[in-house]
Amino acid sequence: MSNETGMTTSTPAHDAPAGLRESKKRETRQLISDHATRLFMAQGFERTTIAEIADAARVAKKTVTNYFPRKEDMALDHQEAFAASLADTVASRSSGESALAALRRAFEAAVAAQDPIAGFAGPDFSRMIDDSPTLSACLRGLHDRREEALAHALARATGTSAADITPRTAAALLGAAHRVLFGRIQELTLAGHSGEDIARTVGDEAARAFDLLEPALADYAVA
């Protein structure tokens, strides 16, 4: 890593500009996550210890746990983006576009780009999750969080209470479709299919899945 920090050698670390400190923290966090994920994929999540991760990243064990209080957060380090993804799509939908149409359009784009948020994580990463009860449970929890965030976004979009049954039901239907399609991408990945083949297959299957929701949600939450 570069030593070009813009400071003289006599400047104490705690006097570093705030932006530089934050940049260094992000670098350290990413370094730990990268080494942890590499070890998880090589030897399994449950079998990898915090000490091994710290040694690989050349940091103290306490540094690892300060950045990642939960071990699974090192493997699934884009949780907030995943949990917010459907809600963000609804919030940014175009004028005249329904929530279903916006989510359908966004998923089609994600499949075309083979976006990891949609499930295109590669065979090693997908196998790491599939082989780990802890990571599999964490992923299910993330799907639940994503559905809950979507329900709140739909409530805001329609001017109803978050406790209202309609946005919650709509979020459950839309969340279930995305959950099934995410699982399908993982399934095909683990079966050895290429990203291009998976994109073609899931693109066709997604069209059928979203078509099933059209009668109920085609005119719901139109911007």
mmCIF file of C-alpha atoms in Angstrom:
data_model
loop_
_atom_site.group_PDB
_atom_site.id
_atom_site.type_symbol
_atom_site.label_atom_id
_atom_site.label_comp_id
_atom_site.label_asym_id
_atom_site.label_seq_id
_atom_site.Cartn_x
_atom_site.Cartn_y
_atom_site.Cartn_z
ATOM 1 C CA MET A 1 0.000 0.000 0.000
ATOM 2 C CA SER A 2 1.128 3.517 -0.703
ATOM 3 C CA ASN A 3 2.734 5.629 2.016
ATOM 4 C CA GLU A 4 1.848 8.873 0.251
ATOM 5 C CA THR A 5 -0.490 10.265 2.882
ATOM 6 C CA GLY A 6 0.292 13.947 2.428
ATOM 7 C CA MET A 7 1.556 14.234 6.024
ATOM 8 C CA THR A 8 5.051 14.691 7.343
ATOM 9 C CA THR A 9 6.552 11.830 9.302
ATOM 10 C CA SER A 10 6.204 13.826 12.512
ATOM 11 C CA THR A 11 2.426 14.214 12.281
ATOM 12 C CA PRO A 12 0.680 12.010 14.895
ATOM 13 C CA ALA A 13 -1.860 9.543 13.496
ATOM 14 C CA HIS A 14 -4.631 10.992 15.644
ATOM 15 C CA ASP A 15 -4.073 14.415 14.032
ATOM 16 C CA ALA A 16 -4.671 13.043 10.524
ATOM 17 C CA PRO A 17 -7.473 14.729 8.581
ATOM 18 C CA ALA A 18 -10.876 13.150 9.194
ATOM 19 C CA GLY A 19 -11.218 12.157 5.546
ATOM 20 C CA LEU A 20 -7.901 10.337 5.623
ATOM 21 C CA ARG A 21 -8.814 8.487 8.804
ATOM 22 C CA GLU A 22 -12.134 7.382 7.311
ATOM 23 C CA SER A 23 -10.388 6.261 4.129
ATOM 24 C CA LYS A 24 -7.922 4.223 6.182
ATOM 25 C CA LYS A 25 -10.778 2.641 8.138
ATOM 26 C CA ARG A 26 -12.539 1.667 4.914
ATOM 27 C CA GLU A 27 -9.323 0.159 3.558
ATOM 28 C CA THR A 28 -8.773 -1.856 6.738
ATOM 29 C CA ARG A 29 -12.368 -3.042 6.790
ATOM 30 C CA GLN A 30 -12.173 -4.142 3.158
ATOM 31 C CA LEU A 31 -8.824 -5.850 3.746
ATOM 32 C CA ILE A 32 -10.230 -7.892 6.621
ATOM 33 C CA SER A 33 -13.368 -8.781 4.654
ATOM 34 C CA ASP A 34 -11.351 -9.851 1.597
ATOM 35 C CA HIS A 35 -9.026 -12.119 3.570
ATOM 36 C CA ALA A 36 -11.909 -13.546 5.601
ATOM 37 C CA THR A 37 -13.944 -14.355 2.493
ATOM 38 C CA ARG A 38 -10.939 -16.008 0.846
ATOM 39 C CA LEU A 39 -10.447 -18.222 3.907
ATOM 40 C CA PHE A 40 -14.164 -18.983 4.193
ATOM 41 C CA MET A 41 -14.279 -20.146 0.582
ATOM 42 C CA ALA A 42 -11.107 -22.198 0.934
ATOM 43 C CA GLN A 43 -11.807 -24.007 4.200
ATOM 44 C CA GLY A 44 -15.419 -23.297 5.160
ATOM 45 C CA PHE A 45 -17.068 -20.576 7.226
ATOM 46 C CA GLU A 46 -17.525 -22.559 10.420
ATOM 47 C CA ARG A 47 -13.975 -23.940 10.348
ATOM 48 C CA THR A 48 -12.285 -20.565 9.913
ATOM 49 C CA THR A 49 -11.270 -18.797 13.134
ATOM 50 C CA ILE A 50 -10.982 -15.112 13.940
ATOM 51 C CA ALA A 51 -7.304 -15.699 14.742
ATOM 52 C CA GLU A 52 -6.694 -17.064 11.242
ATOM 53 C CA ILE A 53 -8.409 -14.047 9.702
ATOM 54 C CA ALA A 54 -6.388 -11.650 11.829
ATOM 55 C CA ASP A 55 -3.141 -13.391 10.859
ATOM 56 C CA ALA A 56 -4.029 -13.279 7.164
ATOM 57 C CA ALA A 57 -4.925 -9.576 7.319
ATOM 58 C CA ARG A 58 -1.940 -8.829 9.606
ATOM 59 C CA VAL A 59 -4.064 -7.134 12.231
ATOM 60 C CA ALA A 60 -4.920 -7.907 15.851
ATOM 61 C CA LYS A 61 -7.895 -10.129 16.692
ATOM 62 C CA LYS A 62 -9.461 -7.173 18.482
ATOM 63 C CA THR A 63 -9.214 -5.133 15.290
ATOM 64 C CA VAL A 64 -11.184 -7.813 13.443
ATOM 65 C CA THR A 65 -13.949 -7.886 16.046
ATOM 66 C CA ASN A 66 -14.034 -4.083 16.291
ATOM 67 C CA TYR A 67 -14.787 -3.845 12.583
ATOM 68 C CA PHE A 68 -16.978 -6.962 12.453
ATOM 69 C CA PRO A 69 -18.784 -7.827 15.713
ATOM 70 C CA ARG A 70 -20.381 -10.786 13.921
ATOM 71 C CA LYS A 71 -18.253 -13.234 11.981
ATOM 72 C CA GLU A 72 -20.849 -13.593 9.219
ATOM 73 C CA ASP A 73 -20.647 -9.862 8.472
ATOM 74 C CA MET A 74 -17.191 -10.447 7.023
ATOM 75 C CA ALA A 75 -18.638 -12.749 4.362
ATOM 76 C CA LEU A 76 -21.839 -10.811 3.701
ATOM 77 C CA ASP A 77 -20.459 -7.289 3.817
ATOM 78 C CA HIS A 78 -23.003 -5.564 1.549
ATOM 79 C CA GLN A 79 -25.998 -6.296 3.742
ATOM 80 C CA GLU A 80 -27.387 -2.764 3.895
ATOM 81 C CA ALA A 81 -27.351 -2.379 0.104
ATOM 82 C CA PHE A 82 -29.117 -5.730 -0.288
ATOM 83 C CA ALA A 83 -31.756 -5.007 2.360
ATOM 84 C CA ALA A 84 -32.534 -1.594 0.862
ATOM 85 C CA SER A 85 -32.430 -2.598 -2.805
ATOM 86 C CA LEU A 86 -36.142 -3.192 -3.455
ATOM 87 C CA ALA A 87 -37.264 -0.230 -1.360
ATOM 88 C CA ASP A 88 -34.820 2.057 -3.172
ATOM 89 C CA THR A 89 -36.148 0.887 -6.535
ATOM 90 C CA VAL A 90 -39.710 1.716 -5.529
ATOM 91 C CA ALA A 91 -38.697 5.095 -4.129
ATOM 92 C CA SER A 92 -36.938 6.049 -7.377
ATOM 93 C CA ARG A 93 -39.544 4.728 -9.834
ATOM 94 C CA SER A 94 -40.469 6.908 -12.778
ATOM 95 C CA SER A 95 -43.625 8.952 -13.075
ATOM 96 C CA GLY A 96 -46.505 6.717 -14.165
ATOM 97 C CA GLU A 97 -44.562 3.568 -13.237
ATOM 98 C CA SER A 98 -46.005 1.068 -10.775
ATOM 99 C CA ALA A 99 -43.940 -0.571 -8.050
ATOM 100 C CA LEU A 100 -44.173 -3.891 -9.903
ATOM 101 C CA ALA A 101 -43.027 -2.357 -13.199
ATOM 102 C CA ALA A 102 -40.095 -0.626 -11.508
ATOM 103 C CA LEU A 103 -39.003 -3.778 -9.710
ATOM 104 C CA ARG A 104 -39.370 -5.838 -12.854
ATOM 105 C CA ARG A 105 -37.279 -3.371 -14.842
ATOM 106 C CA ALA A 106 -34.601 -3.250 -12.140
ATOM 107 C CA PHE A 107 -34.403 -7.034 -11.897
ATOM 108 C CA GLU A 108 -34.074 -7.391 -15.667
ATOM 109 C CA ALA A 109 -31.181 -4.894 -15.579
ATOM 110 C CA ALA A 110 -29.555 -6.738 -12.664
ATOM 111 C CA VAL A 111 -29.744 -10.054 -14.513
ATOM 112 C CA ALA A 112 -28.303 -8.512 -17.671
ATOM 113 C CA ALA A 113 -25.418 -7.100 -15.598
ATOM 114 C CA GLN A 114 -25.065 -10.347 -13.603
ATOM 115 C CA ASP A 115 -25.213 -8.255 -10.447
ATOM 116 C CA PRO A 116 -24.127 -9.994 -7.194
ATOM 117 C CA ILE A 117 -27.018 -8.271 -5.391
ATOM 118 C CA ALA A 118 -29.378 -10.327 -7.579
ATOM 119 C CA GLY A 119 -27.494 -13.530 -6.725
ATOM 120 C CA PHE A 120 -24.665 -13.702 -9.275
ATOM 121 C CA ALA A 121 -21.955 -14.335 -6.685
ATOM 122 C CA GLY A 122 -19.969 -17.029 -8.488
ATOM 123 C CA PRO A 123 -19.638 -20.753 -7.663
ATOM 124 C CA ASP A 124 -17.117 -20.469 -4.812
ATOM 125 C CA PHE A 125 -19.051 -17.814 -2.937
ATOM 126 C CA SER A 126 -22.406 -19.506 -3.539
ATOM 127 C CA ARG A 127 -21.008 -22.808 -2.286
ATOM 128 C CA MET A 128 -19.595 -21.100 0.795
ATOM 129 C CA ILE A 129 -23.087 -19.887 1.714
ATOM 130 C CA ASP A 130 -24.807 -23.150 0.804
ATOM 131 C CA ASP A 131 -22.387 -25.173 2.942
ATOM 132 C CA SER A 132 -22.773 -22.946 6.013
ATOM 133 C CA PRO A 133 -25.885 -23.119 8.214
ATOM 134 C CA THR A 134 -24.886 -19.780 9.762
ATOM 135 C CA LEU A 135 -24.551 -17.932 6.453
ATOM 136 C CA SER A 136 -27.685 -19.557 5.036
ATOM 137 C CA ALA A 137 -29.665 -18.357 8.065
ATOM 138 C CA CYS A 138 -28.134 -14.888 7.744
ATOM 139 C CA LEU A 139 -29.158 -14.727 4.087
ATOM 140 C CA ARG A 140 -32.737 -15.682 4.988
ATOM 141 C CA GLY A 141 -32.729 -12.881 7.522
ATOM 142 C CA LEU A 142 -31.552 -10.441 4.877
ATOM 143 C CA HIS A 143 -34.420 -11.445 2.601
ATOM 144 C CA ASP A 144 -36.799 -10.789 5.519
ATOM 145 C CA ARG A 145 -35.237 -7.374 6.134
ATOM 146 C CA ARG A 146 -35.506 -6.537 2.443
ATOM 147 C CA GLU A 147 -39.205 -7.427 2.420
ATOM 148 C CA GLU A 148 -39.835 -5.337 5.537
ATOM 149 C CA ALA A 149 -38.049 -2.333 4.015
ATOM 150 C CA LEU A 150 -40.108 -2.781 0.839
ATOM 151 C CA ALA A 151 -43.337 -2.800 2.860
ATOM 152 C CA HIS A 152 -42.390 0.545 4.419
ATOM 153 C CA ALA A 153 -41.513 1.968 0.994
ATOM 154 C CA LEU A 154 -44.862 0.825 -0.433
ATOM 155 C CA ALA A 155 -46.702 2.331 2.528
ATOM 156 C CA ARG A 156 -44.989 5.673 1.912
ATOM 157 C CA ALA A 157 -45.673 5.433 -1.815
ATOM 158 C CA THR A 158 -49.397 4.874 -1.249
ATOM 159 C CA GLY A 159 -49.840 7.150 1.765
ATOM 160 C CA THR A 160 -50.882 4.344 4.079
ATOM 161 C CA SER A 161 -49.684 3.130 7.445
ATOM 162 C CA ALA A 162 -46.804 0.676 7.578
ATOM 163 C CA ALA A 163 -49.112 -1.530 9.639
ATOM 164 C CA ASP A 164 -51.717 -1.639 6.851
ATOM 165 C CA ILE A 165 -52.231 -5.100 5.393
ATOM 166 C CA THR A 166 -52.068 -3.952 1.757
ATOM 167 C CA PRO A 167 -48.428 -2.776 1.535
ATOM 168 C CA ARG A 168 -47.365 -5.674 3.718
ATOM 169 C CA THR A 169 -49.120 -8.187 1.451
ATOM 170 C CA ALA A 170 -47.775 -6.552 -1.706
ATOM 171 C CA ALA A 171 -44.263 -6.586 -0.233
ATOM 172 C CA ALA A 172 -44.655 -10.256 0.673
ATOM 173 C CA LEU A 173 -45.635 -11.128 -2.903
ATOM 174 C CA LEU A 174 -42.868 -9.043 -4.493
ATOM 175 C CA GLY A 175 -40.308 -10.155 -1.944
ATOM 176 C CA ALA A 176 -41.196 -13.803 -2.503
ATOM 177 C CA ALA A 177 -40.676 -13.476 -6.256
ATOM 178 C CA HIS A 178 -37.247 -11.948 -5.716
ATOM 179 C CA ARG A 179 -36.371 -14.554 -3.097
ATOM 180 C CA VAL A 180 -37.297 -17.412 -5.443
ATOM 181 C CA LEU A 181 -35.332 -15.897 -8.315
ATOM 182 C CA PHE A 182 -32.298 -15.280 -6.097
ATOM 183 C CA GLY A 183 -32.436 -18.915 -4.993
ATOM 184 C CA ARG A 184 -32.773 -20.025 -8.612
ATOM 185 C CA ILE A 185 -29.604 -18.141 -9.561
ATOM 186 C CA GLN A 186 -27.757 -19.794 -6.678
ATOM 187 C CA GLU A 187 -29.116 -23.207 -7.664
ATOM 188 C CA LEU A 188 -27.969 -22.862 -11.270
ATOM 189 C CA THR A 189 -24.603 -21.484 -10.157
ATOM 190 C CA LEU A 190 -23.993 -24.485 -7.912
ATOM 191 C CA ALA A 191 -25.020 -26.784 -10.769
ATOM 192 C CA GLY A 192 -22.112 -25.422 -12.800
ATOM 193 C CA HIS A 193 -23.913 -23.198 -15.301
ATOM 194 C CA SER A 194 -22.117 -20.152 -16.662
ATOM 195 C CA GLY A 195 -23.254 -16.636 -15.828
ATOM 196 C CA GLU A 196 -24.466 -16.114 -19.387
ATOM 197 C CA ASP A 197 -26.552 -19.306 -19.313
ATOM 198 C CA ILE A 198 -28.005 -18.403 -15.929
ATOM 199 C CA ALA A 199 -28.891 -14.901 -17.133
ATOM 200 C CA ARG A 200 -30.764 -16.324 -20.131
ATOM 201 C CA THR A 201 -32.605 -18.946 -18.073
ATOM 202 C CA VAL A 202 -33.511 -16.678 -15.179
ATOM 203 C CA GLY A 203 -34.452 -13.860 -17.526
ATOM 204 C CA ASP A 204 -37.148 -16.072 -19.039
ATOM 205 C CA GLU A 205 -38.235 -17.430 -15.655
ATOM 206 C CA ALA A 206 -38.392 -13.941 -14.136
ATOM 207 C CA ALA A 207 -40.765 -12.836 -16.883
ATOM 208 C CA ARG A 208 -43.125 -15.675 -15.948
ATOM 209 C CA ALA A 209 -42.800 -14.902 -12.232
ATOM 210 C CA PHE A 210 -43.591 -11.209 -12.661
ATOM 211 C CA ASP A 211 -46.427 -12.017 -15.086
ATOM 212 C CA LEU A 212 -48.091 -13.966 -12.268
ATOM 213 C CA LEU A 213 -48.128 -10.791 -10.152
ATOM 214 C CA GLU A 214 -49.562 -8.527 -12.865
ATOM 215 C CA PRO A 215 -53.278 -9.204 -12.160
ATOM 216 C CA ALA A 216 -52.881 -8.176 -8.518
ATOM 217 C CA LEU A 217 -50.238 -5.446 -8.653
ATOM 218 C CA ALA A 218 -50.134 -3.911 -12.140
ATOM 219 C CA ASP A 219 -51.829 -0.713 -10.937
ATOM 220 C CA TYR A 220 -50.552 -0.659 -7.381
ATOM 221 C CA ALA A 221 -48.312 2.155 -6.097
ATOM 222 C CA VAL A 222 -48.130 4.020 -9.413
ATOM 223 C CA ALA A 223 -45.933 7.109 -9.148
#
